[in-house]
PDB file of C-alpha atoms and ligand atoms in Angstrom:
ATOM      1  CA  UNK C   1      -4.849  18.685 -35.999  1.00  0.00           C
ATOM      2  CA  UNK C   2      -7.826  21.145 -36.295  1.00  0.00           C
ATOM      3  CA  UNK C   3      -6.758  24.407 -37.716  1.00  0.00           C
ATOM      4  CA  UNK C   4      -7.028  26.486 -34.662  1.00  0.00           C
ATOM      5  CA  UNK C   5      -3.989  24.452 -32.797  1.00  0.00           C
ATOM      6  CA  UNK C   6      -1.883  26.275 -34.815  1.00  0.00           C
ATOM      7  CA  UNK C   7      -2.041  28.984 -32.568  1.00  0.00           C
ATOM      8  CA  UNK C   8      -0.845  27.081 -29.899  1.00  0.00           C
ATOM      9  CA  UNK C   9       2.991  28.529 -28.963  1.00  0.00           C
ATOM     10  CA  UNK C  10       4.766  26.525 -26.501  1.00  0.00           C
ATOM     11  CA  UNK C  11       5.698  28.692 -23.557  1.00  0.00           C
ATOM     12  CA  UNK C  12       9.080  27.289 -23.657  1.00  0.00           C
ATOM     13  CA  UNK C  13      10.243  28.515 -26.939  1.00  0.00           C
ATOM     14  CA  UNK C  14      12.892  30.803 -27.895  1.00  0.00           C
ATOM     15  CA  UNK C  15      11.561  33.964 -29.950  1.00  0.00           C
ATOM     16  CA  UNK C  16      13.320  32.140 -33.027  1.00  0.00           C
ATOM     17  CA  UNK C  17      12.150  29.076 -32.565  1.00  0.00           C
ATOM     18  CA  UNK C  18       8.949  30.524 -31.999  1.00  0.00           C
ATOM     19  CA  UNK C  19       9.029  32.599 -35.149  1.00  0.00           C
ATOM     20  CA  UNK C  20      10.108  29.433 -36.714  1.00  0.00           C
ATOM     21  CA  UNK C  21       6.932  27.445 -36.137  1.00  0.00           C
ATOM     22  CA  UNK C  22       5.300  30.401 -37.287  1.00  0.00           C
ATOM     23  CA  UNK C  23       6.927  30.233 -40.372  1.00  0.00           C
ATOM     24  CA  UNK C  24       6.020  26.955 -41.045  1.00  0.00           C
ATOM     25  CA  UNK C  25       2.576  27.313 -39.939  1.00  0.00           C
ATOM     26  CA  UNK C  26       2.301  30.316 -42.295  1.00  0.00           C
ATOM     27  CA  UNK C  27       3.357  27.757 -44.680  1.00  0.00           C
ATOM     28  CA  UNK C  28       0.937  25.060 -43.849  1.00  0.00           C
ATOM     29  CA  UNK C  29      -1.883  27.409 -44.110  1.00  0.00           C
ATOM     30  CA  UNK C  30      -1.043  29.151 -47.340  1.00  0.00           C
ATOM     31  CA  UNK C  31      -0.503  26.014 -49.119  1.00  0.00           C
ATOM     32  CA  UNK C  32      -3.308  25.956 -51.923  1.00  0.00           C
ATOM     33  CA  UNK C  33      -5.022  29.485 -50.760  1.00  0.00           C
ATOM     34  CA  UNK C  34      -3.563  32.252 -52.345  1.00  0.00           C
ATOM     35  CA  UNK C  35      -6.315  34.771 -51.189  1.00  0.00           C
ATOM     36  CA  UNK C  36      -4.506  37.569 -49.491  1.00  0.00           C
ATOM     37  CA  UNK C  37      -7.307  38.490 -46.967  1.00  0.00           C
ATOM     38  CA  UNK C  38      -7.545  34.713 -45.929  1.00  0.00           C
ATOM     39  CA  UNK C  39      -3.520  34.237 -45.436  1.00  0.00           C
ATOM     40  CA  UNK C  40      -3.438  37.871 -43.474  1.00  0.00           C
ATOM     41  CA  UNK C  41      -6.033  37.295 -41.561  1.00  0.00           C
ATOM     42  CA  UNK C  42      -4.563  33.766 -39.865  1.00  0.00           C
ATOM     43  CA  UNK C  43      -1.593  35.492 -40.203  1.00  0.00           C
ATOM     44  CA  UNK C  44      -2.436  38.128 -38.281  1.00  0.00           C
ATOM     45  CA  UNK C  45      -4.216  35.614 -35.298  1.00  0.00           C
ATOM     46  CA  UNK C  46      -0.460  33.335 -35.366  1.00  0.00           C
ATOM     47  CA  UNK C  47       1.736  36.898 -34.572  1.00  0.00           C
ATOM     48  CA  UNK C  48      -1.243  37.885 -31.986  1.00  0.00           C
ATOM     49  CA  UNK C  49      -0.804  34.320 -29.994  1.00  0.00           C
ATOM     50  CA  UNK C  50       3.093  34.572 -30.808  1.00  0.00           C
ATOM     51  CA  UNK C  51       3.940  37.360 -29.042  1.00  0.00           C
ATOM     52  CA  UNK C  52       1.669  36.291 -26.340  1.00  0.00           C
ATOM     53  CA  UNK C  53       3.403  33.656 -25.768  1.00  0.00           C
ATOM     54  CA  UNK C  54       6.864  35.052 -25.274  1.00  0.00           C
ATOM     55  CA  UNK C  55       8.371  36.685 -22.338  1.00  0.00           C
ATOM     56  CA  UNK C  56       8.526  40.575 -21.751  1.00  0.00           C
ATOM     57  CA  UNK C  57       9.265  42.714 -23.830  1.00  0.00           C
ATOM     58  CA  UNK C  58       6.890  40.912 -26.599  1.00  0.00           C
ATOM     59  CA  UNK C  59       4.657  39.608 -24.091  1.00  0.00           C
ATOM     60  CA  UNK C  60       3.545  43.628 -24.359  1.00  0.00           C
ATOM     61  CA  UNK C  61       2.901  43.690 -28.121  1.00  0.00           C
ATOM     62  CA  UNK C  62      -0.599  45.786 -28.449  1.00  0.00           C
ATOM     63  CA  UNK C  63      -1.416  45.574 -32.548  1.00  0.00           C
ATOM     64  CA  UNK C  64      -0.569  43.117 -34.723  1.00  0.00           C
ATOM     65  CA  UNK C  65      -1.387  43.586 -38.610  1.00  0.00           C
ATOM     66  CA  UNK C  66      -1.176  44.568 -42.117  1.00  0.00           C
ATOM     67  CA  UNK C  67      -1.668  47.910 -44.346  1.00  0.00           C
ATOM     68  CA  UNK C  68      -1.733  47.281 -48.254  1.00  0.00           C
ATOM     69  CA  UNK C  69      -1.354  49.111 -50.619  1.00  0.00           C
ATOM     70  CA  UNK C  70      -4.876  51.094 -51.545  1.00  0.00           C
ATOM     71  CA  UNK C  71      -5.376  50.992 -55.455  1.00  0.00           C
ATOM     72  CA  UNK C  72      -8.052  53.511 -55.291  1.00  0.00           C
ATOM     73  CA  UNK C  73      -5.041  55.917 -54.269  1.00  0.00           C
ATOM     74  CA  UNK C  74      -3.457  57.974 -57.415  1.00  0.00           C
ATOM     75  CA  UNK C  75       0.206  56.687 -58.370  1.00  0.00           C
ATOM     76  CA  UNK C  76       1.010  60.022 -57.778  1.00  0.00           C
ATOM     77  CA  UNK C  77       0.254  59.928 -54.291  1.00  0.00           C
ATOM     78  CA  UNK C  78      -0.217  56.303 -52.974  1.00  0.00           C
ATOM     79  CA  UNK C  79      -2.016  55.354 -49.734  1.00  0.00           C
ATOM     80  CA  UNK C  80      -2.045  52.545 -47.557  1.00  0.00           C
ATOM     81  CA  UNK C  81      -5.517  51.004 -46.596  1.00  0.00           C
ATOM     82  CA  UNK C  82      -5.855  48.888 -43.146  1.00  0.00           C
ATOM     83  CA  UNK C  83      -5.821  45.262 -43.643  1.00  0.00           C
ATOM     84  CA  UNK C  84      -6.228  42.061 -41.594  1.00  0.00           C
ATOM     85  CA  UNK C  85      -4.773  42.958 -37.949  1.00  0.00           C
ATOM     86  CA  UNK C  86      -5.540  41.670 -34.256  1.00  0.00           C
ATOM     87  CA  UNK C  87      -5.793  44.805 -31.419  1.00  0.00           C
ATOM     88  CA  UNK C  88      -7.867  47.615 -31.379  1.00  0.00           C
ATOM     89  CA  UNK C  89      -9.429  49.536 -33.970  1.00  0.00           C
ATOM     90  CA  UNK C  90      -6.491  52.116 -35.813  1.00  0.00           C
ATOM     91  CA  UNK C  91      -6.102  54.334 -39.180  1.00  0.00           C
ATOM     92  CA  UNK C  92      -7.707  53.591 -42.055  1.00  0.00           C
ATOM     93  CA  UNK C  93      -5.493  55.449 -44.485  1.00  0.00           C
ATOM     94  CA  UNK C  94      -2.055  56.100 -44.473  1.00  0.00           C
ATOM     95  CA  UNK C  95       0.018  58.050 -47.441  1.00  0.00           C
ATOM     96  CA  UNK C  96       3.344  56.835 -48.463  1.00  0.00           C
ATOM     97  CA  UNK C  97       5.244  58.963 -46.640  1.00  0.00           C
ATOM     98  CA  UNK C  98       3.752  59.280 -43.592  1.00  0.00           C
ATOM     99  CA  UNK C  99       4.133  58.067 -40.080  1.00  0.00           C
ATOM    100  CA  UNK C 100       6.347  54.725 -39.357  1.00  0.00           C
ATOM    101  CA  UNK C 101       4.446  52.543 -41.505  1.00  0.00           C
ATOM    102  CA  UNK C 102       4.239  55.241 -44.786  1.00  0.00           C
ATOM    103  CA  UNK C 103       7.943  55.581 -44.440  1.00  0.00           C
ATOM    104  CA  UNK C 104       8.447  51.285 -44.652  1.00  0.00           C
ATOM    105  CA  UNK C 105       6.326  51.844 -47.786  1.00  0.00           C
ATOM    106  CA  UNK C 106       7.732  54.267 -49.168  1.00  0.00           C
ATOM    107  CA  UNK C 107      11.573  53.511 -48.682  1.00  0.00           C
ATOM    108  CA  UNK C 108      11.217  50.106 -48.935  1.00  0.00           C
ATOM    109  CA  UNK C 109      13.327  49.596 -45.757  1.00  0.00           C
ATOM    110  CA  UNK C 110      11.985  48.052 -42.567  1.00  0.00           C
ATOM    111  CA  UNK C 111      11.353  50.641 -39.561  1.00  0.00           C
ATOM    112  CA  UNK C 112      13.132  49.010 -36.464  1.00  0.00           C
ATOM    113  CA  UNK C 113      11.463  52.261 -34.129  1.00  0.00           C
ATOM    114  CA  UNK C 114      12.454  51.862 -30.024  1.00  0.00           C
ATOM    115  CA  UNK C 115      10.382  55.125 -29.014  1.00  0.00           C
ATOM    116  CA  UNK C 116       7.884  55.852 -31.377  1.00  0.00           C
ATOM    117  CA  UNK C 117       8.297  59.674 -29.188  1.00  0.00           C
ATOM    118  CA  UNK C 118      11.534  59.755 -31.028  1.00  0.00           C
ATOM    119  CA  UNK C 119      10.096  59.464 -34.379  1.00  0.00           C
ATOM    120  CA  UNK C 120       9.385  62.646 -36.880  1.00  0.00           C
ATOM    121  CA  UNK C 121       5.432  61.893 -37.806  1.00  0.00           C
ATOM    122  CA  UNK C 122       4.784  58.578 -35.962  1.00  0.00           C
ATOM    123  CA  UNK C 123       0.901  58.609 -36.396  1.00  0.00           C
ATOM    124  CA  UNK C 124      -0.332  57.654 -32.762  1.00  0.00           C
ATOM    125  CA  UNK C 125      -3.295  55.340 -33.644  1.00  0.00           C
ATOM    126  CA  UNK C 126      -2.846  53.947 -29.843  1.00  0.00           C
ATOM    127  CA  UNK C 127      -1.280  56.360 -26.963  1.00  0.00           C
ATOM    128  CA  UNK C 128       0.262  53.067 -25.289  1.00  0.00           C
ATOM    129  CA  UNK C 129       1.777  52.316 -28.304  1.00  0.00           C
ATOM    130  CA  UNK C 130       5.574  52.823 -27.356  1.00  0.00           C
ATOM    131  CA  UNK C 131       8.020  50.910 -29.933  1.00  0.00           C
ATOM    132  CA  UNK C 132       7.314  49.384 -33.139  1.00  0.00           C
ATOM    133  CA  UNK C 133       8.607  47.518 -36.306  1.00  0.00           C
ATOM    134  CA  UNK C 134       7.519  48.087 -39.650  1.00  0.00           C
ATOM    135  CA  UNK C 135       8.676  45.487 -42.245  1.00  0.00           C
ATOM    136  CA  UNK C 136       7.498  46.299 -45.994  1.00  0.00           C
ATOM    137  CA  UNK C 137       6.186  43.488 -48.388  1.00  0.00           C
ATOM    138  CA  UNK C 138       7.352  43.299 -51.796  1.00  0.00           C
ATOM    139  CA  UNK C 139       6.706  41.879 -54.766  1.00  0.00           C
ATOM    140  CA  UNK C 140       9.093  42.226 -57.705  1.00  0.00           C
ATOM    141  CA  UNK C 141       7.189  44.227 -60.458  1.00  0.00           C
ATOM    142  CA  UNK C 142       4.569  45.686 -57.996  1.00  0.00           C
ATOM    143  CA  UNK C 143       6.947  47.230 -55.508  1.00  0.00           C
ATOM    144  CA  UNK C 144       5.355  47.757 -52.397  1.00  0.00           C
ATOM    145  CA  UNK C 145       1.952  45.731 -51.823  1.00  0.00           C
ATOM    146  CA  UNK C 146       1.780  46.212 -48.142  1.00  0.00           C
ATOM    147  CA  UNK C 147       3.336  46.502 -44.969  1.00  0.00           C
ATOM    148  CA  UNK C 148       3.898  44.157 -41.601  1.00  0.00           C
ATOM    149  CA  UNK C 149       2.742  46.420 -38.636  1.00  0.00           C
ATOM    150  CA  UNK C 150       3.444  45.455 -34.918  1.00  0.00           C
ATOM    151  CA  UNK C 151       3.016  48.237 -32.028  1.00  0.00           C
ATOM    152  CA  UNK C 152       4.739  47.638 -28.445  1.00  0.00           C
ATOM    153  CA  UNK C 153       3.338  49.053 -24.966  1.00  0.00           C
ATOM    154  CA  UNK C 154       6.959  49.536 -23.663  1.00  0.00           C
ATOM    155  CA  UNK C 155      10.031  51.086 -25.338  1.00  0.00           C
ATOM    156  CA  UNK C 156      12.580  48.919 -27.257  1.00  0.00           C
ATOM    157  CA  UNK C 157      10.227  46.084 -27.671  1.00  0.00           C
ATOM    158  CA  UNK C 158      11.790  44.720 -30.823  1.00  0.00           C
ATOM    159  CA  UNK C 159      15.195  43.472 -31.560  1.00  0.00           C
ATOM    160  CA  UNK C 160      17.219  41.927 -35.337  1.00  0.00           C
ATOM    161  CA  UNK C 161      15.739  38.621 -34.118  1.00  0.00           C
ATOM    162  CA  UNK C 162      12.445  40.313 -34.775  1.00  0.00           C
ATOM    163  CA  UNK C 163      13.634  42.352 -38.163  1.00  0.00           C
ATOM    164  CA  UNK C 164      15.222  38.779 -39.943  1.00  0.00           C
ATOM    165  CA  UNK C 165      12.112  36.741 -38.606  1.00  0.00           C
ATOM    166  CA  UNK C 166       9.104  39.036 -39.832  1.00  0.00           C
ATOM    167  CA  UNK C 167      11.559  40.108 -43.058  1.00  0.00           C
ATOM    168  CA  UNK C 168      10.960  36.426 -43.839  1.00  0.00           C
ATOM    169  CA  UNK C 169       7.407  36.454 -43.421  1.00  0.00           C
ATOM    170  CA  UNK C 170       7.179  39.263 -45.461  1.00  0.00           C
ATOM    171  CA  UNK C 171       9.198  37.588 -48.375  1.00  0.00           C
ATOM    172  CA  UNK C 172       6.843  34.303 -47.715  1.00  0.00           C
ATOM    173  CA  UNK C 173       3.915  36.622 -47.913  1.00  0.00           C
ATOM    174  CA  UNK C 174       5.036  38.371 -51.204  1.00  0.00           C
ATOM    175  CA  UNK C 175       5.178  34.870 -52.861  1.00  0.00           C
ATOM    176  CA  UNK C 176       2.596  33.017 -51.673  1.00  0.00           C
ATOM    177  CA  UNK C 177      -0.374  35.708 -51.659  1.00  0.00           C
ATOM    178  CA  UNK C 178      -2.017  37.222 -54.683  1.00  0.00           C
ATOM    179  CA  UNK C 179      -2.090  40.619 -54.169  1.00  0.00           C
ATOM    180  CA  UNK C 180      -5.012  43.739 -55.022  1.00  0.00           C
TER     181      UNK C 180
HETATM  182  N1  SME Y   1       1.905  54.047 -35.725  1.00  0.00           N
HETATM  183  C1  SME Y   1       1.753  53.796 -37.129  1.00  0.00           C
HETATM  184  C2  SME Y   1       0.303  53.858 -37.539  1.00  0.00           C
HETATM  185  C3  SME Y   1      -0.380  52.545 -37.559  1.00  0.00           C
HETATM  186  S1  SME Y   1      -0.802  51.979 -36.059  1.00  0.00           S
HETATM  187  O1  SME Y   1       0.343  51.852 -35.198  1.00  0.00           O
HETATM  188  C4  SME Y   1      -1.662  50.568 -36.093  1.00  0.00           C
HETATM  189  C5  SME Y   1       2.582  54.768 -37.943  1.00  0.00           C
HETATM  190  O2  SME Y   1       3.162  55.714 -37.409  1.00  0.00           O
HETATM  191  O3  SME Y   1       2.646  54.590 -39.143  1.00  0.00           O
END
């Protein structure tokens, strides 16, 4: 298998068992590299050609990506930097805090948001942006080392089958990456 058959998601798969297969390709390709811009980056490309793969609502997914944690920023007041992603060009900088993906970061809790309208501070990188899910990445002693980011064109376009699949990745991610 060359590496870029890995994006190939069967149209006939169930989200799970299309998150599965991402899983394991995650696995596959992080075996033996533990750079985190390299496992992001074909991370990033698998969740692009997952979602596309799927039936509506996640056929609709706009941005698919990461945010880590910027080490320039002061502890005092730490900042997320944009990382490896697939979609169109967004932030650069986000402060713990702030918007959908600051407040993953900085409560540590994955942001399950069905209308980003209803959301105190959602930073609107993309006006068709219209749901998202924001799962934080952690790793134990660092805290907080980045985020998952993935933006929806139509409301509700995430569901707990998306929350316990990316929380996963997330928890892969933490383990398998060395992190800034
Ligand atoms: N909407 C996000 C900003 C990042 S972009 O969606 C890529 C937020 O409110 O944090």
């Amino acid at each position: 298998m060359v590496h870029a058959d890995a994006t190939n998601f069967s149209p006939n798969l169930t989200k799970p068992e299309a998150y599965q297969q991402l899983l394991d390709e995650v696995e596959g390709l992080c075996y033996e590299q533990r750079n985190w811009v390299c496992n992001l980056s074909n991370t990033s490309s698998l969740l692009w050609h997952l979602y596309r793969s799927l039936p509506s609502p996640s056929s609709s997914v706009n941005w698919a990506g990461f945010y880590v944690h910027d080490h320039t920023s002061p502890p005092t007041k730490p900042r997320l930097i944009l990382g490896p992603f697939q979609g169109k060009v967004a932030c650069q900088t986000i402060n713990f805090g702030r918007g959908v993906c600051g407040t993953a970061a900085a409560t540590q809790t994955t942001q399950l948001v069905p209308d980003v309208e209803q959301f105190p501070g959602h930073i609107a990188c993309d006006s068709s942006s219209k749901s998202e899910i924001v799962v934080p990445i952690m790793v134990e002693g660092k805290g907080v080392v980045g985020i998952i980011d993935i933006d929806c064109t139509v409301e509700n376009g995430f569901d707990h089958i998306d929350k316990e699949y990316l929380e996963k990745l997330a928890d892969f991610l933490a383990k398998s990456s060395d992190w800034p």
